[in-house]
Short mmCIF file of C-alpha atoms and ligand atoms in Angstrom, two decimals:
data_model
loop_
_atom_site.label_atom_id
_atom_site.label_comp_id
_atom_site.label_asym_id
_atom_site.label_seq_id
_atom_site.Cartn_x
_atom_site.Cartn_y
_atom_site.Cartn_z
CA MET A 1 -19.33 -6.66 -56.81
CA ARG A 2 -18.73 -2.94 -56.34
CA PRO A 3 -20.45 -0.99 -53.50
CA VAL A 4 -24.19 -0.39 -53.36
CA LEU A 5 -25.89 2.85 -52.26
CA ALA A 6 -29.34 2.43 -50.70
CA ILE A 7 -32.14 4.76 -49.67
CA GLU A 8 -35.05 4.21 -47.25
CA THR A 9 -38.02 6.65 -47.21
CA SER A 10 -41.10 4.43 -46.83
CA CYS A 11 -42.36 5.92 -43.56
CA ASP A 12 -40.91 8.56 -41.22
CA GLU A 13 -37.23 7.55 -41.23
CA THR A 14 -35.00 9.15 -43.84
CA ALA A 15 -32.03 6.82 -44.27
CA ALA A 16 -29.09 6.19 -46.58
CA ALA A 17 -26.27 3.65 -46.50
CA VAL A 18 -23.36 2.35 -48.54
CA LEU A 19 -22.28 -1.31 -48.30
CA ASP A 20 -19.43 -2.92 -50.20
CA GLY A 21 -20.17 -5.92 -52.39
CA ALA A 22 -19.47 -8.34 -49.53
CA GLY A 23 -21.98 -6.60 -47.25
CA VAL A 24 -19.52 -4.62 -45.13
CA ILE A 25 -21.15 -1.37 -43.99
CA LEU A 26 -19.05 1.56 -45.27
CA ALA A 27 -21.39 4.33 -44.09
CA GLU A 28 -24.93 4.67 -42.75
CA ALA A 29 -27.26 7.44 -41.59
CA VAL A 30 -30.80 7.52 -40.20
CA LEU A 31 -32.89 10.55 -39.38
CA SER A 32 -36.08 9.86 -37.41
CA GLN A 33 -38.43 12.70 -38.25
CA ARG A 34 -39.67 14.31 -35.04
CA ASP A 35 -42.07 16.67 -36.82
CA HIS A 36 -44.95 14.21 -36.42
CA ALA A 37 -45.03 14.06 -32.63
CA ALA A 38 -47.32 17.07 -32.33
CA PHE A 39 -49.89 15.23 -34.48
CA GLY A 40 -49.71 11.95 -32.57
CA GLY A 41 -48.81 9.93 -35.66
CA VAL A 42 -47.09 10.09 -39.03
CA VAL A 43 -48.52 12.76 -41.36
CA PRO A 44 -47.76 11.47 -44.88
CA GLU A 45 -47.41 14.88 -46.54
CA ILE A 46 -45.05 16.17 -43.84
CA ALA A 47 -43.02 12.97 -44.12
CA ALA A 48 -42.63 13.27 -47.90
CA ARG A 49 -41.50 16.90 -47.67
CA ALA A 50 -39.02 16.08 -44.92
CA HIS A 51 -37.54 13.24 -47.01
CA LEU A 52 -37.13 15.67 -49.88
CA ALA A 53 -35.42 18.21 -47.62
CA HIS A 54 -32.98 15.77 -45.98
CA LEU A 55 -32.20 13.11 -48.55
CA PRO A 56 -29.75 14.90 -50.90
CA GLY A 57 -27.50 16.07 -48.06
CA MET A 58 -27.66 12.69 -46.34
CA VAL A 59 -26.71 10.77 -49.50
CA ALA A 60 -23.80 13.15 -50.15
CA ALA A 61 -22.66 12.64 -46.54
CA VAL A 62 -22.69 8.82 -46.63
CA MET A 63 -20.90 8.79 -50.00
CA ALA A 64 -18.24 11.12 -48.59
CA ARG A 65 -17.86 9.03 -45.44
CA ALA A 66 -17.53 5.87 -47.55
CA GLY A 67 -14.85 7.69 -49.54
CA LEU A 68 -16.62 6.98 -52.83
CA GLY A 69 -17.80 8.81 -55.90
CA TYR A 70 -20.99 7.81 -57.73
CA GLY A 71 -18.81 6.30 -60.47
CA ASP A 72 -17.60 3.68 -57.97
CA LEU A 73 -21.06 2.19 -57.42
CA GLU A 74 -22.41 -1.12 -58.65
CA ALA A 75 -26.05 -0.13 -58.20
CA VAL A 76 -28.46 2.16 -56.34
CA ALA A 77 -31.32 0.65 -54.34
CA ALA A 78 -34.40 2.16 -52.73
CA SER A 79 -37.37 0.91 -50.72
CA SER A 80 -40.12 0.93 -53.34
CA GLY A 81 -43.01 -0.26 -51.16
CA PRO A 82 -45.04 -0.99 -49.20
CA GLY A 83 -45.31 2.34 -47.42
CA LEU A 84 -46.45 5.95 -47.73
CA ILE A 85 -46.51 6.76 -51.42
CA GLY A 86 -45.14 10.32 -51.18
CA GLY A 87 -41.99 9.18 -49.40
CA LEU A 88 -41.58 6.19 -51.71
CA ILE A 89 -41.73 8.48 -54.75
CA VAL A 90 -39.04 10.75 -53.25
CA GLY A 91 -36.67 7.87 -52.41
CA SER A 92 -37.09 5.74 -55.51
CA GLY A 93 -37.10 8.79 -57.79
CA PHE A 94 -33.81 9.93 -56.27
CA ALA A 95 -32.28 6.46 -56.66
CA LYS A 96 -33.42 6.14 -60.25
CA GLY A 97 -31.96 9.57 -61.03
CA VAL A 98 -28.53 8.54 -59.74
CA ALA A 99 -28.73 5.19 -61.56
CA MET A 100 -29.70 6.83 -64.83
CA ALA A 101 -27.04 9.54 -64.59
CA GLN A 102 -24.32 6.98 -63.83
CA GLY A 103 -25.56 4.27 -66.18
CA ILE A 104 -25.71 1.74 -63.34
CA ARG A 105 -28.44 -0.59 -62.15
CA PHE A 106 -31.42 0.38 -60.00
CA VAL A 107 -32.91 -2.10 -57.50
CA GLY A 108 -36.41 -1.37 -56.18
CA ILE A 109 -36.63 -3.27 -52.91
CA ASN A 110 -39.70 -4.50 -51.05
CA HIS A 111 -39.29 -2.92 -47.59
CA LEU A 112 -40.56 -6.11 -45.90
CA GLU A 113 -37.98 -8.18 -47.75
CA ALA A 114 -35.31 -5.82 -46.44
CA HIS A 115 -36.47 -6.49 -42.85
CA ALA A 116 -36.73 -10.21 -43.65
CA LEU A 117 -33.14 -10.60 -44.91
CA THR A 118 -31.36 -8.44 -42.29
CA ALA A 119 -30.57 -11.48 -40.12
CA ARG A 120 -28.48 -12.92 -42.95
CA LEU A 121 -26.32 -9.79 -42.95
CA THR A 122 -25.92 -9.61 -39.17
CA ASP A 123 -25.70 -13.33 -38.36
CA GLY A 124 -25.03 -15.04 -41.67
CA ILE A 125 -27.86 -17.56 -41.18
CA GLY A 126 -29.06 -19.88 -43.94
CA PHE A 127 -32.59 -20.61 -45.18
CA PRO A 128 -35.17 -21.56 -44.10
CA TYR A 129 -36.09 -19.56 -41.01
CA LEU A 130 -39.18 -18.27 -39.29
CA LEU A 131 -39.51 -14.49 -39.27
CA LEU A 132 -41.73 -12.52 -36.93
CA LEU A 133 -42.03 -9.11 -38.53
CA LEU A 134 -43.26 -6.77 -35.81
CA SER A 135 -43.55 -3.08 -36.63
CA GLY A 136 -45.90 -0.13 -36.59
CA GLY A 137 -47.55 -1.15 -39.83
CA HIS A 138 -46.95 -4.89 -39.99
CA CYS A 139 -47.38 -7.92 -37.77
CA GLN A 140 -46.79 -11.20 -39.58
CA CYS A 141 -45.27 -14.66 -39.25
CA ILE A 142 -43.35 -15.46 -42.42
CA ALA A 143 -41.55 -18.60 -43.56
CA VAL A 144 -38.42 -17.29 -45.26
CA GLU A 145 -37.33 -20.02 -47.66
CA GLY A 146 -34.99 -18.13 -49.97
CA VAL A 147 -34.43 -14.70 -51.50
CA GLY A 148 -37.85 -13.83 -52.94
CA GLN A 149 -39.44 -16.92 -51.40
CA TYR A 150 -41.71 -15.91 -48.55
CA ARG A 151 -44.74 -17.79 -47.25
CA ARG A 152 -47.08 -15.87 -44.98
CA LEU A 153 -48.13 -18.21 -42.15
CA GLY A 154 -50.30 -15.73 -40.29
CA GLY A 155 -50.77 -12.08 -39.46
CA THR A 156 -52.83 -9.60 -37.52
CA ILE A 157 -56.57 -9.52 -38.05
CA ASP A 158 -56.80 -5.95 -36.73
CA ASP A 159 -53.97 -3.76 -35.40
CA ALA A 160 -50.25 -4.23 -35.89
CA VAL A 161 -48.40 -4.76 -32.61
CA GLY A 162 -46.47 -1.47 -32.87
CA GLU A 163 -49.76 0.32 -33.48
CA ALA A 164 -51.07 -1.22 -30.24
CA PHE A 165 -48.00 0.02 -28.36
CA ASP A 166 -48.50 3.48 -29.87
CA LYS A 167 -52.20 3.58 -28.93
CA VAL A 168 -51.52 2.42 -25.38
CA GLY A 169 -48.77 5.04 -25.16
CA LYS A 170 -51.31 7.67 -26.16
CA LEU A 171 -53.86 6.38 -23.60
CA LEU A 172 -51.20 6.63 -20.90
CA GLY A 173 -50.26 10.15 -21.99
CA LEU A 174 -46.75 9.18 -23.09
CA GLY A 175 -46.54 10.95 -26.44
CA TRP A 176 -45.54 9.44 -29.77
CA PRO A 177 -44.14 6.98 -30.73
CA GLY A 178 -45.47 5.06 -27.76
CA GLY A 179 -43.47 1.82 -27.98
CA PRO A 180 -40.18 2.89 -26.40
CA ALA A 181 -42.01 5.01 -23.78
CA VAL A 182 -44.34 2.15 -22.81
CA GLU A 183 -41.32 -0.14 -22.42
CA ARG A 184 -39.52 2.38 -20.18
CA LEU A 185 -42.61 2.88 -18.00
CA ALA A 186 -43.30 -0.87 -17.82
CA ARG A 187 -39.92 -1.37 -16.15
CA LEU A 188 -41.28 0.47 -13.10
CA GLY A 189 -44.57 -1.43 -12.95
CA ASP A 190 -46.06 -4.65 -11.60
CA ALA A 191 -47.29 -6.78 -14.54
CA ARG A 192 -49.51 -8.92 -12.28
CA ARG A 193 -51.69 -6.15 -10.87
CA PHE A 194 -54.09 -5.89 -13.83
CA ALA A 195 -55.27 -9.05 -15.59
CA LEU A 196 -55.42 -8.07 -19.26
CA PRO A 197 -56.72 -10.30 -22.07
CA ARG A 198 -54.34 -12.35 -24.21
CA PRO A 199 -56.15 -12.38 -27.58
CA LEU A 200 -56.05 -15.62 -29.63
CA LEU A 201 -53.75 -17.30 -27.09
CA GLY A 202 -53.91 -21.06 -27.65
CA ARG A 203 -55.90 -20.74 -30.89
CA ALA A 204 -54.83 -22.79 -33.92
CA GLY A 205 -52.65 -21.02 -36.47
CA CYS A 206 -50.51 -17.96 -35.85
CA ASP A 207 -52.76 -14.96 -36.43
CA PHE A 208 -52.65 -11.99 -34.06
CA SER A 209 -55.26 -9.62 -32.67
CA PHE A 210 -54.58 -6.57 -30.52
CA SER A 211 -57.68 -4.40 -30.67
CA GLY A 212 -59.36 -6.17 -27.70
CA LEU A 213 -56.26 -5.75 -25.58
CA LYS A 214 -56.05 -2.08 -26.48
CA THR A 215 -59.77 -1.65 -25.63
CA ALA A 216 -59.21 -3.35 -22.26
CA VAL A 217 -56.45 -0.81 -21.53
CA ALA A 218 -58.80 2.01 -22.60
CA HIS A 219 -61.43 0.74 -20.12
CA LEU A 220 -58.88 0.62 -17.29
CA VAL A 221 -57.71 4.16 -18.05
CA GLY A 222 -61.30 5.38 -18.47
CA ALA A 223 -62.11 4.40 -14.88
CA TYR A 224 -59.81 7.18 -13.59
CA PRO A 225 -60.84 10.82 -13.37
CA ALA A 226 -59.74 12.97 -16.33
CA GLY A 227 -56.13 14.14 -16.22
CA PRO A 228 -52.82 12.33 -15.87
CA LEU A 229 -52.92 8.89 -14.23
CA PRO A 230 -51.07 8.33 -10.97
CA GLU A 231 -47.58 7.23 -12.06
CA ARG A 232 -47.71 3.92 -10.16
CA ASP A 233 -50.98 2.94 -11.87
CA ALA A 234 -49.77 3.98 -15.32
CA ALA A 235 -46.62 1.88 -14.82
CA ASP A 236 -48.65 -1.16 -13.71
CA ILE A 237 -50.93 -0.84 -16.75
CA ALA A 238 -47.93 -0.50 -19.08
CA ALA A 239 -46.30 -3.55 -17.51
CA GLY A 240 -49.54 -5.58 -17.71
CA PHE A 241 -50.02 -4.63 -21.35
CA GLN A 242 -46.45 -5.47 -22.31
CA ALA A 243 -46.64 -8.82 -20.49
CA ALA A 244 -49.85 -9.68 -22.37
CA VAL A 245 -48.18 -8.82 -25.70
CA ALA A 246 -45.10 -10.89 -24.85
CA ALA A 247 -47.24 -13.88 -23.84
CA VAL A 248 -49.26 -13.68 -27.05
CA MET A 249 -46.06 -13.37 -29.12
CA ALA A 250 -44.56 -16.46 -27.52
CA ASP A 251 -47.73 -18.47 -28.11
CA ARG A 252 -48.09 -17.37 -31.74
CA ALA A 253 -44.39 -18.06 -32.41
CA ARG A 254 -44.76 -21.56 -30.94
CA HIS A 255 -47.67 -22.23 -33.29
CA ALA A 256 -45.80 -20.80 -36.29
CA LEU A 257 -42.81 -23.03 -35.56
CA GLY A 258 -45.21 -25.97 -35.46
CA MET A 259 -46.30 -24.98 -39.00
CA MET A 260 -42.68 -24.81 -40.18
CA PRO A 261 -40.88 -27.99 -39.16
CA GLY A 262 -37.74 -27.16 -41.17
CA ALA A 263 -37.08 -23.79 -39.51
CA ARG A 264 -33.50 -23.57 -38.27
CA ASN A 265 -33.77 -20.15 -36.66
CA LEU A 266 -36.40 -17.86 -35.21
CA VAL A 267 -35.77 -14.28 -36.33
CA VAL A 268 -37.48 -11.16 -35.06
CA ALA A 269 -37.43 -7.89 -37.02
CA GLY A 270 -39.17 -4.51 -37.19
CA GLY A 271 -39.37 -1.69 -34.66
CA VAL A 272 -41.06 -3.79 -31.94
CA ALA A 273 -38.14 -6.24 -32.11
CA ALA A 274 -36.37 -3.60 -30.01
CA ASN A 275 -38.65 -4.47 -27.08
CA GLY A 276 -36.78 -6.39 -24.39
CA ALA A 277 -39.81 -8.30 -23.05
CA VAL A 278 -40.83 -9.41 -26.53
CA ARG A 279 -37.26 -10.46 -27.37
CA THR A 280 -36.92 -12.47 -24.15
CA ALA A 281 -40.25 -14.24 -24.70
CA LEU A 282 -39.36 -15.19 -28.28
CA GLU A 283 -35.87 -16.27 -27.35
CA GLY A 284 -37.44 -18.61 -24.78
CA VAL A 285 -39.63 -20.22 -27.46
CA ALA A 286 -36.66 -20.73 -29.82
CA ARG A 287 -34.47 -22.24 -27.11
CA GLU A 288 -37.12 -24.57 -25.69
CA GLY A 289 -38.03 -26.04 -29.08
CA VAL A 290 -41.49 -27.07 -30.18
CA ARG A 291 -43.28 -30.42 -29.94
CA GLY A 292 -40.26 -32.40 -28.88
CA ARG A 293 -37.97 -30.76 -31.44
CA ALA A 294 -34.63 -29.54 -30.14
CA GLY A 295 -34.25 -25.82 -29.60
CA ILE A 296 -33.33 -23.67 -32.59
CA GLY A 297 -31.33 -20.49 -32.97
CA PHE A 298 -32.70 -17.07 -32.08
CA VAL A 299 -31.64 -13.98 -34.00
CA ALA A 300 -32.59 -10.41 -33.18
CA PRO A 301 -30.70 -7.76 -35.14
CA PRO A 302 -28.96 -4.97 -33.21
CA LEU A 303 -31.44 -2.27 -32.21
CA ARG A 304 -30.38 0.21 -34.90
CA LEU A 305 -31.16 -2.38 -37.59
CA CYS A 306 -34.58 -3.31 -36.10
CA GLY A 307 -36.26 -0.03 -36.97
CA ASP A 308 -36.29 1.35 -40.49
CA ASN A 309 -32.83 1.86 -41.97
CA ALA A 310 -31.06 1.79 -45.33
CA VAL A 311 -28.45 -0.84 -44.43
CA MET A 312 -31.15 -3.51 -44.74
CA VAL A 313 -32.22 -2.11 -48.11
CA ALA A 314 -28.64 -2.23 -49.42
CA TRP A 315 -28.25 -5.79 -48.15
CA ALA A 316 -31.48 -6.98 -49.81
CA ALA A 317 -30.23 -5.40 -53.04
CA ILE A 318 -26.89 -7.22 -52.74
CA GLU A 319 -28.74 -10.52 -52.19
CA ARG A 320 -30.76 -9.88 -55.35
CA LEU A 321 -27.82 -8.63 -57.42
CA ARG A 322 -25.89 -11.80 -56.52
CA LEU A 323 -28.72 -13.76 -58.13
CA GLY A 324 -28.56 -11.51 -61.17
CA VAL A 325 -31.74 -9.58 -60.42
CA ALA A 326 -32.13 -5.79 -60.73
CA SER A 327 -35.17 -3.64 -61.50
CA ASP A 328 -36.35 -1.74 -64.51
CA LEU A 329 -36.31 2.06 -64.19
CA SER A 330 -40.02 1.96 -65.02
CA GLN A 331 -40.80 0.07 -61.79
CA ALA A 332 -43.32 2.25 -59.95
CA PRO A 333 -43.33 2.55 -56.14
CA ARG A 334 -46.25 0.71 -54.53
CA PRO A 335 -48.12 1.63 -51.33
CA ARG A 336 -49.13 -2.05 -51.01
CA TRP A 337 -46.78 -4.84 -51.95
CA PRO A 338 -47.31 -8.25 -50.36
CA LEU A 339 -44.18 -10.31 -49.74
CA ASP A 340 -45.70 -13.51 -51.04
CA GLY A 341 -46.71 -12.10 -54.45
CA ALA A 342 -45.50 -13.73 -57.66
CA ASP A 343 -43.47 -10.60 -58.51
CA MET A 344 -41.18 -11.24 -55.53
CA ARG A 345 -39.90 -14.53 -56.90
CA VAL A 346 -36.45 -14.72 -58.37
CA ALA A 347 -36.33 -16.74 -61.58
CA VAL A 348 -33.78 -19.49 -61.21
CA GLU A 349 -32.03 -20.36 -64.44
CA ALA A 350 -32.37 -24.01 -65.36
O1 KG4 B 401 -40.24 -0.87 -38.09
P1 KG4 B 401 -40.59 0.50 -37.56
O2 KG4 B 401 -39.46 1.42 -37.18
O3 KG4 B 401 -41.46 1.28 -38.59
C1 KG4 B 401 -42.50 0.67 -39.29
O4 KG4 B 401 -43.62 0.65 -38.74
O5 KG4 B 401 -42.20 0.16 -40.41
O6 KG4 B 401 -41.55 0.27 -36.30
C2 KG4 B 401 -42.07 1.35 -35.56
C3 KG4 B 401 -42.94 0.80 -34.45
C4 KG4 B 401 -43.69 1.87 -33.68
O7 KG4 B 401 -45.03 1.45 -33.56
C5 KG4 B 401 -42.98 1.92 -32.34
O8 KG4 B 401 -43.82 2.35 -31.28
C6 KG4 B 401 -42.54 0.50 -32.18
O9 KG4 B 401 -42.13 0.11 -33.47
N1 KG4 B 401 -41.43 0.37 -31.23
C7 KG4 B 401 -41.51 -0.30 -30.07
C8 KG4 B 401 -40.25 -0.14 -29.42
N2 KG4 B 401 -39.45 0.63 -30.23
C9 KG4 B 401 -40.20 0.92 -31.34
N3 KG4 B 401 -42.50 -1.01 -29.51
C10 KG4 B 401 -42.26 -1.57 -28.30
N4 KG4 B 401 -41.11 -1.44 -27.63
C11 KG4 B 401 -40.07 -0.75 -28.15
N5 KG4 B 401 -38.93 -0.63 -27.47
ZN1 ZN B 402 -40.16 -1.15 -41.37
#
């Protein structure tokens, strides 16, 4: 297979990458848009305009670094959902334009599938495995049984875990995005000082809930006079919050593994997979095994492939192209696109 160019524009990262047919990364670029910080969250219209401004130059740069012309490509892939529709239109429209001009295939990739398959690129693992997809917009336990074969075992009933980190970051006056800042501050704090709730811990199934935990943090913060919190107290709250999240993650992962007896690896993906406390807690669950089963493997992609990137989109496209699947140019980008929908399945020839 010849190289694949891929584009990622579903949220606030503009990214492009070129992989050769075997999955070797020839060039990659990610631009995290900083323009949203002043608004305390991603502004969809600003994101779409920024993608439009940066994408053409970025694609030209990765193609040049890969030493390729468009005529050398096998296919062009883009994240086509779920995500912010303006950005998705920019990215998939660009990819379709290149595909049409070159007469090559277009692959519209489900962004969640791209996160889900990354561990196969980085660690070469086989199916099936349990995926915890932990990001700003998603928080799900997924049984990954094959390319296009995803079974949702559980998910959040309110906030996504990254959203909870971002809200707690805001409450502690740390700016946006809150996740990395909360983790840095938590390193200085004492996790045992404040007893924070651990929502759904011990409950059957593997659903998540974070709004009660976030509200508990808001109550703690609200007890202080207006203005910045004393640094020591802010650090202790951050540490207590992060410890509660890690404990809940471990518990939910244990339950999910109980629901998936054939799982050979536990994989964590998405922006929150960058969090050291969460990674350590999940690694512990994988290594200890569940209900008398021996421990299983633990895979966390390198940090740069945890957050949104185009390498994962290119890899998902390669996985699909190997099975003979590409997309029609009429495939419209979708703001919502569940992983376990019938349209994700890859028809296997009898
Ligand atoms: O996957 P991602 O880059 O974008 C999507 O939401 O799809 O995830 C971003 C989320 C944000 O909520 C951010 O605060 C969180 O991941 N995050 C972290 C860390 N790094 C990023 N949360 C906790 N600890 C981190 N180190
Ligand atoms: Zn993502």
